[in-house]
JSON list of C-alpha atoms in Angstrom, two decimals:
[
{"chain": "A", "resi": 1, "resn": "UNK", "atom": "CA", "xyz": [-8.48, 26.27, 67.92]},
{"chain": "A", "resi": 2, "resn": "UNK", "atom": "CA", "xyz": [-5.57, 28.20, 66.58]},
{"chain": "A", "resi": 3, "resn": "UNK", "atom": "CA", "xyz": [-3.80, 24.94, 65.79]},
{"chain": "A", "resi": 4, "resn": "UNK", "atom": "CA", "xyz": [-6.85, 23.68, 63.90]},
{"chain": "A", "resi": 5, "resn": "UNK", "atom": "CA", "xyz": [-6.98, 26.83, 61.77]},
{"chain": "A", "resi": 6, "resn": "UNK", "atom": "CA", "xyz": [-3.32, 26.56, 61.03]},
{"chain": "A", "resi": 7, "resn": "UNK", "atom": "CA", "xyz": [-3.70, 22.93, 60.00]},
{"chain": "A", "resi": 8, "resn": "UNK", "atom": "CA", "xyz": [-6.59, 23.75, 57.67]},
{"chain": "A", "resi": 9, "resn": "UNK", "atom": "CA", "xyz": [-4.61, 26.54, 56.06]},
{"chain": "A", "resi": 10, "resn": "UNK", "atom": "CA", "xyz": [-1.63, 24.27, 55.63]},
{"chain": "A", "resi": 11, "resn": "UNK", "atom": "CA", "xyz": [-3.83, 21.61, 54.02]},
{"chain": "A", "resi": 12, "resn": "UNK", "atom": "CA", "xyz": [-5.32, 24.19, 51.63]},
{"chain": "A", "resi": 13, "resn": "UNK", "atom": "CA", "xyz": [-1.86, 25.39, 50.70]},
{"chain": "A", "resi": 14, "resn": "UNK", "atom": "CA", "xyz": [-0.77, 21.80, 50.12]},
{"chain": "A", "resi": 15, "resn": "UNK", "atom": "CA", "xyz": [-3.71, 21.22, 47.72]},
{"chain": "A", "resi": 16, "resn": "UNK", "atom": "CA", "xyz": [-2.75, 24.31, 45.73]},
{"chain": "A", "resi": 17, "resn": "UNK", "atom": "CA", "xyz": [0.80, 22.98, 45.38]},
{"chain": "A", "resi": 18, "resn": "UNK", "atom": "CA", "xyz": [-0.52, 19.61, 44.16]},
{"chain": "A", "resi": 19, "resn": "UNK", "atom": "CA", "xyz": [-2.76, 21.32, 41.59]},
{"chain": "A", "resi": 20, "resn": "UNK", "atom": "CA", "xyz": [0.17, 23.41, 40.35]},
{"chain": "A", "resi": 21, "resn": "UNK", "atom": "CA", "xyz": [2.31, 20.27, 40.02]},
{"chain": "A", "resi": 22, "resn": "UNK", "atom": "CA", "xyz": [-0.51, 18.52, 38.13]},
{"chain": "A", "resi": 23, "resn": "UNK", "atom": "CA", "xyz": [-0.89, 21.48, 35.76]},
{"chain": "A", "resi": 24, "resn": "UNK", "atom": "CA", "xyz": [2.87, 21.52, 35.22]},
{"chain": "A", "resi": 25, "resn": "UNK", "atom": "CA", "xyz": [2.84, 17.81, 34.47]},
{"chain": "A", "resi": 26, "resn": "UNK", "atom": "CA", "xyz": [0.04, 18.29, 31.89]},
{"chain": "A", "resi": 27, "resn": "UNK", "atom": "CA", "xyz": [1.95, 21.17, 30.34]},
{"chain": "A", "resi": 28, "resn": "UNK", "atom": "CA", "xyz": [5.06, 19.07, 29.79]},
{"chain": "A", "resi": 29, "resn": "UNK", "atom": "CA", "xyz": [3.56, 15.62, 29.23]},
{"chain": "A", "resi": 30, "resn": "UNK", "atom": "CA", "xyz": [0.20, 16.34, 27.60]},
{"chain": "A", "resi": 31, "resn": "UNK", "atom": "CA", "xyz": [-3.34, 15.43, 28.57]},
{"chain": "A", "resi": 32, "resn": "UNK", "atom": "CA", "xyz": [-4.47, 11.85, 27.89]},
{"chain": "A", "resi": 33, "resn": "UNK", "atom": "CA", "xyz": [-7.11, 11.47, 25.20]},
{"chain": "A", "resi": 34, "resn": "UNK", "atom": "CA", "xyz": [-10.64, 10.47, 26.10]},
{"chain": "A", "resi": 35, "resn": "UNK", "atom": "CA", "xyz": [-10.69, 7.28, 24.04]},
{"chain": "A", "resi": 36, "resn": "UNK", "atom": "CA", "xyz": [-8.36, 4.66, 22.60]},
{"chain": "A", "resi": 37, "resn": "UNK", "atom": "CA", "xyz": [-8.70, 2.80, 19.32]},
{"chain": "A", "resi": 38, "resn": "UNK", "atom": "CA", "xyz": [-10.01, 0.29, 18.63]},
{"chain": "A", "resi": 39, "resn": "UNK", "atom": "CA", "xyz": [-13.00, 0.57, 20.93]},
{"chain": "A", "resi": 40, "resn": "UNK", "atom": "CA", "xyz": [-13.86, -2.38, 23.13]},
{"chain": "A", "resi": 41, "resn": "UNK", "atom": "CA", "xyz": [-15.36, -5.17, 21.07]},
{"chain": "A", "resi": 42, "resn": "UNK", "atom": "CA", "xyz": [-13.95, -3.86, 17.77]},
{"chain": "A", "resi": 43, "resn": "UNK", "atom": "CA", "xyz": [-11.14, -5.41, 15.81]},
{"chain": "A", "resi": 44, "resn": "UNK", "atom": "CA", "xyz": [-8.40, -3.08, 14.65]},
{"chain": "A", "resi": 45, "resn": "UNK", "atom": "CA", "xyz": [-5.14, -3.81, 12.85]},
{"chain": "A", "resi": 46, "resn": "UNK", "atom": "CA", "xyz": [-3.70, -7.30, 13.19]},
{"chain": "A", "resi": 47, "resn": "UNK", "atom": "CA", "xyz": [-0.09, -6.14, 12.94]},
{"chain": "A", "resi": 48, "resn": "UNK", "atom": "CA", "xyz": [2.11, -3.07, 13.41]},
{"chain": "A", "resi": 49, "resn": "UNK", "atom": "CA", "xyz": [0.52, 0.29, 12.55]},
{"chain": "A", "resi": 50, "resn": "UNK", "atom": "CA", "xyz": [2.97, 2.40, 10.55]},
{"chain": "A", "resi": 51, "resn": "UNK", "atom": "CA", "xyz": [1.04, 5.57, 9.72]},
{"chain": "A", "resi": 52, "resn": "UNK", "atom": "CA", "xyz": [-1.88, 7.66, 11.02]},
{"chain": "A", "resi": 53, "resn": "UNK", "atom": "CA", "xyz": [-3.28, 10.80, 9.38]},
{"chain": "A", "resi": 54, "resn": "UNK", "atom": "CA", "xyz": [-6.11, 13.18, 10.30]},
{"chain": "A", "resi": 55, "resn": "UNK", "atom": "CA", "xyz": [-8.67, 14.41, 7.82]},
{"chain": "A", "resi": 56, "resn": "UNK", "atom": "CA", "xyz": [-8.24, 18.15, 7.30]},
{"chain": "A", "resi": 57, "resn": "UNK", "atom": "CA", "xyz": [-11.73, 18.71, 8.71]},
{"chain": "A", "resi": 58, "resn": "UNK", "atom": "CA", "xyz": [-10.84, 16.52, 11.74]},
{"chain": "A", "resi": 59, "resn": "UNK", "atom": "CA", "xyz": [-13.81, 14.25, 11.08]},
{"chain": "A", "resi": 60, "resn": "UNK", "atom": "CA", "xyz": [-11.76, 11.05, 10.89]},
{"chain": "A", "resi": 61, "resn": "UNK", "atom": "CA", "xyz": [-8.35, 9.45, 11.31]},
{"chain": "A", "resi": 62, "resn": "UNK", "atom": "CA", "xyz": [-6.96, 6.86, 8.91]},
{"chain": "A", "resi": 63, "resn": "UNK", "atom": "CA", "xyz": [-4.39, 4.30, 10.01]},
{"chain": "A", "resi": 64, "resn": "UNK", "atom": "CA", "xyz": [-2.34, 1.89, 7.90]},
{"chain": "A", "resi": 65, "resn": "UNK", "atom": "CA", "xyz": [0.37, -0.69, 8.43]},
{"chain": "A", "resi": 66, "resn": "UNK", "atom": "CA", "xyz": [1.90, -4.09, 7.94]},
{"chain": "A", "resi": 67, "resn": "UNK", "atom": "CA", "xyz": [-1.41, -5.94, 7.66]},
{"chain": "A", "resi": 68, "resn": "UNK", "atom": "CA", "xyz": [-1.95, -4.21, 4.23]},
{"chain": "A", "resi": 69, "resn": "UNK", "atom": "CA", "xyz": [-5.18, -2.50, 5.32]},
{"chain": "A", "resi": 70, "resn": "UNK", "atom": "CA", "xyz": [-6.27, 1.08, 5.87]},
{"chain": "A", "resi": 71, "resn": "UNK", "atom": "CA", "xyz": [-8.83, 1.70, 8.61]},
{"chain": "A", "resi": 72, "resn": "UNK", "atom": "CA", "xyz": [-10.95, 4.86, 8.88]},
{"chain": "A", "resi": 73, "resn": "UNK", "atom": "CA", "xyz": [-11.93, 5.82, 12.44]},
{"chain": "A", "resi": 74, "resn": "UNK", "atom": "CA", "xyz": [-14.90, 8.18, 12.74]},
{"chain": "A", "resi": 75, "resn": "UNK", "atom": "CA", "xyz": [-14.02, 10.86, 15.30]},
{"chain": "A", "resi": 76, "resn": "UNK", "atom": "CA", "xyz": [-17.57, 12.22, 15.30]},
{"chain": "A", "resi": 77, "resn": "UNK", "atom": "CA", "xyz": [-18.60, 8.86, 16.79]},
{"chain": "A", "resi": 78, "resn": "UNK", "atom": "CA", "xyz": [-15.83, 8.67, 19.40]},
{"chain": "A", "resi": 79, "resn": "UNK", "atom": "CA", "xyz": [-13.47, 6.80, 17.13]},
{"chain": "A", "resi": 80, "resn": "UNK", "atom": "CA", "xyz": [-15.80, 4.09, 15.86]},
{"chain": "A", "resi": 81, "resn": "UNK", "atom": "CA", "xyz": [-14.25, 1.99, 13.11]},
{"chain": "A", "resi": 82, "resn": "UNK", "atom": "CA", "xyz": [-16.12, 3.14, 10.00]},
{"chain": "A", "resi": 83, "resn": "UNK", "atom": "CA", "xyz": [-14.40, 1.52, 7.02]},
{"chain": "A", "resi": 84, "resn": "UNK", "atom": "CA", "xyz": [-11.65, -0.93, 6.11]},
{"chain": "A", "resi": 85, "resn": "UNK", "atom": "CA", "xyz": [-9.88, -0.30, 2.80]},
{"chain": "A", "resi": 86, "resn": "UNK", "atom": "CA", "xyz": [-8.44, -3.35, 1.02]},
{"chain": "A", "resi": 87, "resn": "UNK", "atom": "CA", "xyz": [-6.31, -3.28, -2.11]},
{"chain": "A", "resi": 88, "resn": "UNK", "atom": "CA", "xyz": [-2.65, -3.43, -1.16]},
{"chain": "A", "resi": 89, "resn": "UNK", "atom": "CA", "xyz": [-0.73, -6.70, -1.41]},
{"chain": "A", "resi": 90, "resn": "UNK", "atom": "CA", "xyz": [2.21, -5.49, 0.69]},
{"chain": "A", "resi": 91, "resn": "UNK", "atom": "CA", "xyz": [2.70, -3.48, 3.90]},
{"chain": "A", "resi": 92, "resn": "UNK", "atom": "CA", "xyz": [1.34, 0.06, 3.64]},
{"chain": "A", "resi": 93, "resn": "UNK", "atom": "CA", "xyz": [4.10, 2.56, 4.44]},
{"chain": "A", "resi": 94, "resn": "UNK", "atom": "CA", "xyz": [2.35, 5.90, 4.11]},
{"chain": "A", "resi": 95, "resn": "UNK", "atom": "CA", "xyz": [-1.10, 7.45, 3.77]},
{"chain": "A", "resi": 96, "resn": "UNK", "atom": "CA", "xyz": [-2.20, 11.05, 3.20]},
{"chain": "A", "resi": 97, "resn": "UNK", "atom": "CA", "xyz": [-5.40, 13.03, 2.88]},
{"chain": "A", "resi": 98, "resn": "UNK", "atom": "CA", "xyz": [-6.05, 15.89, 0.46]},
{"chain": "A", "resi": 99, "resn": "UNK", "atom": "CA", "xyz": [-7.02, 19.37, 1.62]},
{"chain": "A", "resi": 100, "resn": "UNK", "atom": "CA", "xyz": [-10.81, 18.96, 1.36]},
{"chain": "A", "resi": 101, "resn": "UNK", "atom": "CA", "xyz": [-10.77, 15.41, 2.79]},
{"chain": "A", "resi": 102, "resn": "UNK", "atom": "CA", "xyz": [-12.27, 13.96, -0.40]},
{"chain": "A", "resi": 103, "resn": "UNK", "atom": "CA", "xyz": [-9.31, 11.77, -1.35]},
{"chain": "A", "resi": 104, "resn": "UNK", "atom": "CA", "xyz": [-6.82, 9.46, 0.36]},
{"chain": "A", "resi": 105, "resn": "UNK", "atom": "CA", "xyz": [-3.59, 8.14, -1.09]},
{"chain": "A", "resi": 106, "resn": "UNK", "atom": "CA", "xyz": [-1.54, 5.24, 0.21]},
{"chain": "A", "resi": 107, "resn": "UNK", "atom": "CA", "xyz": [1.69, 3.59, -0.92]},
{"chain": "A", "resi": 108, "resn": "UNK", "atom": "CA", "xyz": [3.26, 0.27, -0.12]},
{"chain": "A", "resi": 109, "resn": "UNK", "atom": "CA", "xyz": [6.35, -1.89, 0.04]},
{"chain": "A", "resi": 110, "resn": "UNK", "atom": "CA", "xyz": [5.90, -3.01, -3.58]},
{"chain": "A", "resi": 111, "resn": "UNK", "atom": "CA", "xyz": [5.75, 0.53, -4.98]},
{"chain": "A", "resi": 112, "resn": "UNK", "atom": "CA", "xyz": [1.99, 0.49, -5.56]},
{"chain": "A", "resi": 113, "resn": "UNK", "atom": "CA", "xyz": [0.07, 3.72, -4.91]},
{"chain": "A", "resi": 114, "resn": "UNK", "atom": "CA", "xyz": [-3.70, 3.65, -4.41]},
{"chain": "A", "resi": 115, "resn": "UNK", "atom": "CA", "xyz": [-6.10, 6.60, -4.49]},
{"chain": "A", "resi": 116, "resn": "UNK", "atom": "CA", "xyz": [-9.27, 6.23, -2.43]},
{"chain": "A", "resi": 117, "resn": "UNK", "atom": "CA", "xyz": [-12.53, 8.01, -1.78]},
{"chain": "A", "resi": 118, "resn": "UNK", "atom": "CA", "xyz": [-12.89, 7.99, 2.05]},
{"chain": "A", "resi": 119, "resn": "UNK", "atom": "CA", "xyz": [-16.57, 7.04, 1.61]},
{"chain": "A", "resi": 120, "resn": "UNK", "atom": "CA", "xyz": [-15.81, 3.96, -0.53]},
{"chain": "A", "resi": 121, "resn": "UNK", "atom": "CA", "xyz": [-13.79, 0.92, 0.57]},
{"chain": "A", "resi": 122, "resn": "UNK", "atom": "CA", "xyz": [-12.60, -0.08, -2.91]},
{"chain": "A", "resi": 123, "resn": "UNK", "atom": "CA", "xyz": [-9.78, 1.73, -4.80]},
{"chain": "A", "resi": 124, "resn": "UNK", "atom": "CA", "xyz": [-10.49, 4.53, -7.26]},
{"chain": "A", "resi": 125, "resn": "UNK", "atom": "CA", "xyz": [-7.08, 4.32, -8.95]},
{"chain": "A", "resi": 126, "resn": "UNK", "atom": "CA", "xyz": [-4.21, 1.84, -8.60]},
{"chain": "A", "resi": 127, "resn": "UNK", "atom": "CA", "xyz": [-0.95, 3.42, -9.76]},
{"chain": "A", "resi": 128, "resn": "UNK", "atom": "CA", "xyz": [1.91, 1.00, -10.45]},
{"chain": "A", "resi": 129, "resn": "UNK", "atom": "CA", "xyz": [4.56, 3.16, -12.10]},
{"chain": "A", "resi": 130, "resn": "UNK", "atom": "CA", "xyz": [7.18, 2.84, -9.33]},
{"chain": "A", "resi": 131, "resn": "UNK", "atom": "CA", "xyz": [9.50, -0.14, -9.71]},
{"chain": "A", "resi": 132, "resn": "UNK", "atom": "CA", "xyz": [10.32, -0.53, -6.01]},
{"chain": "A", "resi": 133, "resn": "UNK", "atom": "CA", "xyz": [9.26, 0.51, -2.51]},
{"chain": "A", "resi": 134, "resn": "UNK", "atom": "CA", "xyz": [7.28, 3.76, -2.42]},
{"chain": "A", "resi": 135, "resn": "UNK", "atom": "CA", "xyz": [7.74, 5.79, 0.77]},
{"chain": "A", "resi": 136, "resn": "UNK", "atom": "CA", "xyz": [5.94, 9.03, -0.13]},
{"chain": "A", "resi": 137, "resn": "UNK", "atom": "CA", "xyz": [2.45, 9.83, -1.35]},
{"chain": "A", "resi": 138, "resn": "UNK", "atom": "CA", "xyz": [1.30, 13.39, -0.70]},
{"chain": "A", "resi": 139, "resn": "UNK", "atom": "CA", "xyz": [-1.25, 15.73, -2.16]},
{"chain": "A", "resi": 140, "resn": "UNK", "atom": "CA", "xyz": [-0.61, 19.29, -3.23]},
{"chain": "A", "resi": 141, "resn": "UNK", "atom": "CA", "xyz": [-2.84, 21.74, -1.41]},
{"chain": "A", "resi": 142, "resn": "UNK", "atom": "CA", "xyz": [-5.23, 22.64, -4.20]},
{"chain": "A", "resi": 143, "resn": "UNK", "atom": "CA", "xyz": [-8.38, 20.55, -4.25]},
{"chain": "A", "resi": 144, "resn": "UNK", "atom": "CA", "xyz": [-10.33, 21.95, -7.19]},
{"chain": "A", "resi": 145, "resn": "UNK", "atom": "CA", "xyz": [-12.28, 19.16, -8.84]},
{"chain": "A", "resi": 146, "resn": "UNK", "atom": "CA", "xyz": [-10.17, 17.46, -11.46]},
{"chain": "A", "resi": 147, "resn": "UNK", "atom": "CA", "xyz": [-6.95, 19.30, -10.66]},
{"chain": "A", "resi": 148, "resn": "UNK", "atom": "CA", "xyz": [-5.64, 17.81, -7.41]},
{"chain": "A", "resi": 149, "resn": "UNK", "atom": "CA", "xyz": [-2.06, 16.67, -7.85]},
{"chain": "A", "resi": 150, "resn": "UNK", "atom": "CA", "xyz": [-0.48, 13.73, -6.06]},
{"chain": "A", "resi": 151, "resn": "UNK", "atom": "CA", "xyz": [3.29, 13.43, -5.67]},
{"chain": "A", "resi": 152, "resn": "UNK", "atom": "CA", "xyz": [4.93, 10.05, -5.08]},
{"chain": "A", "resi": 153, "resn": "UNK", "atom": "CA", "xyz": [8.56, 9.05, -4.54]},
{"chain": "A", "resi": 154, "resn": "UNK", "atom": "CA", "xyz": [10.57, 6.19, -3.17]},
{"chain": "A", "resi": 155, "resn": "UNK", "atom": "CA", "xyz": [13.26, 3.58, -3.56]},
{"chain": "A", "resi": 156, "resn": "UNK", "atom": "CA", "xyz": [13.60, 3.96, -7.34]},
{"chain": "A", "resi": 157, "resn": "UNK", "atom": "CA", "xyz": [14.57, 7.64, -6.91]},
{"chain": "A", "resi": 158, "resn": "UNK", "atom": "CA", "xyz": [11.75, 8.91, -9.14]},
{"chain": "A", "resi": 159, "resn": "UNK", "atom": "CA", "xyz": [9.49, 11.84, -8.25]},
{"chain": "A", "resi": 160, "resn": "UNK", "atom": "CA", "xyz": [6.19, 11.29, -10.04]},
{"chain": "A", "resi": 161, "resn": "UNK", "atom": "CA", "xyz": [3.23, 13.65, -10.33]},
{"chain": "A", "resi": 162, "resn": "UNK", "atom": "CA", "xyz": [-0.30, 12.37, -10.84]},
{"chain": "A", "resi": 163, "resn": "UNK", "atom": "CA", "xyz": [-3.73, 13.80, -11.46]},
{"chain": "A", "resi": 164, "resn": "UNK", "atom": "CA", "xyz": [-5.41, 12.25, -8.43]},
{"chain": "A", "resi": 165, "resn": "UNK", "atom": "CA", "xyz": [-8.90, 12.53, -9.94]},
{"chain": "A", "resi": 166, "resn": "UNK", "atom": "CA", "xyz": [-8.06, 10.94, -13.28]},
{"chain": "A", "resi": 167, "resn": "UNK", "atom": "CA", "xyz": [-5.31, 8.61, -12.08]},
{"chain": "A", "resi": 168, "resn": "UNK", "atom": "CA", "xyz": [-3.05, 9.77, -14.90]},
{"chain": "A", "resi": 169, "resn": "UNK", "atom": "CA", "xyz": [0.68, 10.45, -14.77]},
{"chain": "A", "resi": 170, "resn": "UNK", "atom": "CA", "xyz": [1.20, 14.13, -15.62]},
{"chain": "A", "resi": 171, "resn": "UNK", "atom": "CA", "xyz": [4.90, 14.59, -14.97]},
{"chain": "A", "resi": 172, "resn": "UNK", "atom": "CA", "xyz": [8.19, 13.32, -13.61]},
{"chain": "A", "resi": 173, "resn": "UNK", "atom": "CA", "xyz": [10.99, 15.30, -12.04]},
{"chain": "A", "resi": 174, "resn": "UNK", "atom": "CA", "xyz": [14.57, 14.21, -12.40]},
{"chain": "A", "resi": 175, "resn": "UNK", "atom": "CA", "xyz": [15.80, 13.44, -8.92]},
{"chain": "A", "resi": 176, "resn": "UNK", "atom": "CA", "xyz": [19.06, 14.97, -7.74]},
{"chain": "A", "resi": 177, "resn": "UNK", "atom": "CA", "xyz": [19.38, 12.45, -4.93]},
{"chain": "A", "resi": 178, "resn": "UNK", "atom": "CA", "xyz": [22.17, 9.88, -5.15]},
{"chain": "A", "resi": 179, "resn": "UNK", "atom": "CA", "xyz": [20.06, 7.24, -3.46]},
{"chain": "A", "resi": 180, "resn": "UNK", "atom": "CA", "xyz": [16.41, 6.47, -2.78]},
{"chain": "A", "resi": 181, "resn": "UNK", "atom": "CA", "xyz": [14.01, 9.12, -1.52]},
{"chain": "A", "resi": 182, "resn": "UNK", "atom": "CA", "xyz": [12.65, 8.47, 1.97]},
{"chain": "A", "resi": 183, "resn": "UNK", "atom": "CA", "xyz": [10.48, 11.52, 2.61]},
{"chain": "A", "resi": 184, "resn": "UNK", "atom": "CA", "xyz": [8.80, 14.52, 1.00]},
{"chain": "A", "resi": 185, "resn": "UNK", "atom": "CA", "xyz": [6.81, 17.52, 2.16]},
{"chain": "A", "resi": 186, "resn": "UNK", "atom": "CA", "xyz": [5.05, 20.49, 0.53]},
{"chain": "A", "resi": 187, "resn": "UNK", "atom": "CA", "xyz": [5.25, 23.90, 2.19]},
{"chain": "A", "resi": 188, "resn": "UNK", "atom": "CA", "xyz": [2.23, 25.95, 3.28]},
{"chain": "A", "resi": 189, "resn": "UNK", "atom": "CA", "xyz": [2.36, 28.16, 0.19]},
{"chain": "A", "resi": 190, "resn": "UNK", "atom": "CA", "xyz": [1.94, 25.12, -2.08]},
{"chain": "A", "resi": 191, "resn": "UNK", "atom": "CA", "xyz": [4.97, 26.31, -4.03]},
{"chain": "A", "resi": 192, "resn": "UNK", "atom": "CA", "xyz": [7.94, 24.39, -2.67]},
{"chain": "A", "resi": 193, "resn": "UNK", "atom": "CA", "xyz": [8.69, 20.71, -2.34]},
{"chain": "A", "resi": 194, "resn": "UNK", "atom": "CA", "xyz": [11.28, 19.30, 0.08]},
{"chain": "A", "resi": 195, "resn": "UNK", "atom": "CA", "xyz": [12.71, 15.82, -0.41]},
{"chain": "A", "resi": 196, "resn": "UNK", "atom": "CA", "xyz": [15.12, 13.82, 1.75]},
{"chain": "A", "resi": 197, "resn": "UNK", "atom": "CA", "xyz": [16.95, 10.61, 1.02]},
{"chain": "A", "resi": 198, "resn": "UNK", "atom": "CA", "xyz": [19.40, 7.94, 2.09]},
{"chain": "A", "resi": 199, "resn": "UNK", "atom": "CA", "xyz": [22.18, 10.10, 0.60]},
{"chain": "A", "resi": 200, "resn": "UNK", "atom": "CA", "xyz": [21.79, 12.44, 3.63]},
{"chain": "A", "resi": 201, "resn": "UNK", "atom": "CA", "xyz": [20.58, 15.26, 1.38]},
{"chain": "A", "resi": 202, "resn": "UNK", "atom": "CA", "xyz": [17.71, 17.69, 1.83]},
{"chain": "A", "resi": 203, "resn": "UNK", "atom": "CA", "xyz": [16.69, 19.20, -1.51]},
{"chain": "A", "resi": 204, "resn": "UNK", "atom": "CA", "xyz": [14.28, 22.15, -1.74]},
{"chain": "A", "resi": 205, "resn": "UNK", "atom": "CA", "xyz": [12.52, 22.47, -5.07]},
{"chain": "A", "resi": 206, "resn": "UNK", "atom": "CA", "xyz": [11.52, 26.09, -5.72]},
{"chain": "A", "resi": 207, "resn": "UNK", "atom": "CA", "xyz": [8.46, 25.14, -7.74]},
{"chain": "A", "resi": 208, "resn": "UNK", "atom": "CA", "xyz": [6.31, 22.05, -7.68]},
{"chain": "A", "resi": 209, "resn": "UNK", "atom": "CA", "xyz": [6.41, 19.45, -10.46]},
{"chain": "A", "resi": 210, "resn": "UNK", "atom": "CA", "xyz": [5.71, 18.80, -13.25]},
{"chain": "A", "resi": 211, "resn": "UNK", "atom": "CA", "xyz": [7.84, 21.80, -14.24]},
{"chain": "A", "resi": 212, "resn": "UNK", "atom": "CA", "xyz": [10.19, 22.50, -11.32]},
{"chain": "A", "resi": 213, "resn": "UNK", "atom": "CA", "xyz": [12.73, 25.25, -11.90]},
{"chain": "A", "resi": 214, "resn": "UNK", "atom": "CA", "xyz": [14.87, 24.35, -8.95]},
{"chain": "A", "resi": 215, "resn": "UNK", "atom": "CA", "xyz": [18.49, 23.45, -9.49]},
{"chain": "A", "resi": 216, "resn": "UNK", "atom": "CA", "xyz": [18.45, 23.87, -13.26]},
{"chain": "A", "resi": 217, "resn": "UNK", "atom": "CA", "xyz": [21.37, 26.20, -12.74]},
{"chain": "A", "resi": 218, "resn": "UNK", "atom": "CA", "xyz": [23.15, 23.50, -10.73]},
{"chain": "A", "resi": 219, "resn": "UNK", "atom": "CA", "xyz": [22.94, 21.06, -13.62]},
{"chain": "A", "resi": 220, "resn": "UNK", "atom": "CA", "xyz": [24.19, 23.74, -16.02]},
{"chain": "A", "resi": 221, "resn": "UNK", "atom": "CA", "xyz": [27.14, 24.50, -13.73]},
{"chain": "A", "resi": 222, "resn": "UNK", "atom": "CA", "xyz": [27.98, 20.81, -13.47]},
{"chain": "A", "resi": 223, "resn": "UNK", "atom": "CA", "xyz": [27.97, 20.42, -17.27]},
{"chain": "A", "resi": 224, "resn": "UNK", "atom": "CA", "xyz": [30.06, 23.57, -17.63]},
{"chain": "A", "resi": 225, "resn": "UNK", "atom": "CA", "xyz": [32.56, 22.38, -15.01]},
{"chain": "A", "resi": 226, "resn": "UNK", "atom": "CA", "xyz": [32.91, 18.99, -16.70]},
{"chain": "A", "resi": 227, "resn": "UNK", "atom": "CA", "xyz": [33.70, 20.68, -20.01]},
{"chain": "A", "resi": 228, "resn": "UNK", "atom": "CA", "xyz": [36.29, 22.95, -18.38]},
{"chain": "A", "resi": 229, "resn": "UNK", "atom": "CA", "xyz": [37.84, 20.01, -16.52]},
{"chain": "A", "resi": 230, "resn": "UNK", "atom": "CA", "xyz": [38.15, 17.98, -19.72]},
{"chain": "A", "resi": 231, "resn": "UNK", "atom": "CA", "xyz": [39.71, 20.96, -21.48]},
{"chain": "A", "resi": 232, "resn": "UNK", "atom": "CA", "xyz": [42.33, 21.49, -18.79]},
{"chain": "A", "resi": 233, "resn": "UNK", "atom": "CA", "xyz": [42.87, 17.75, -18.35]},
{"chain": "A", "resi": 234, "resn": "UNK", "atom": "CA", "xyz": [43.82, 17.43, -22.02]},
{"chain": "A", "resi": 235, "resn": "UNK", "atom": "CA", "xyz": [46.52, 20.05, -21.36]},
{"chain": "A", "resi": 236, "resn": "UNK", "atom": "CA", "xyz": [47.98, 18.24, -18.39]},
{"chain": "A", "resi": 237, "resn": "UNK", "atom": "CA", "xyz": [45.92, 19.85, -15.59]},
{"chain": "A", "resi": 238, "resn": "UNK", "atom": "CA", "xyz": [43.82, 17.48, -13.52]},
{"chain": "A", "resi": 239, "resn": "UNK", "atom": "CA", "xyz": [41.77, 19.79, -11.31]},
{"chain": "A", "resi": 240, "resn": "UNK", "atom": "CA", "xyz": [42.32, 21.91, -8.26]},
{"chain": "A", "resi": 241, "resn": "UNK", "atom": "CA", "xyz": [44.78, 20.84, -5.60]}
]
């Protein structure tokens, strides 16, 4: 009898250890989701998916990729495919959602940016100002009707600012990158813009376009230094050793 009790206690202790190991595994490796997309019987993307973004109200996820389509998956219906957005002629490289989930923006390998209403499968605005690949399309955090700004950037090195409701270009910021811009992000205060590029630089803009104040002093210092260098060069001095 005593042996049986000991065995039962040992088995109980063993189960506790297994549960602790399982909890530890979940802590480090995450818990699998309860569904995968597309659902059985549904057709999803036909090629590589490059980007996925949640709506800010978590009601849907939008995916985009090499097949030139955006797909909206309704999370309230366990990830049912709700809409397919068609309008791009090249691979879609990025997609974003504004802060009240009323607008989407996507950009592609040809530099085309499209603004969408998540409830409508056809484009609201097609913006073709970029001359080459566009990697970034992100909304500023305000979402007041008629005032939501959209910032785009890419291979041509330009940082463009759009009115996402009107589809009009409202500003352009002179890039300080020496090569194309590969990424951009707006901080939580909606005041600063960070851009990164193939030149290995991270640039923080202290105010958002279209009138950024950041690095104006840098440009002034560069102009001043060039003047000083030319002055000393004309007198036989060619810079610091």
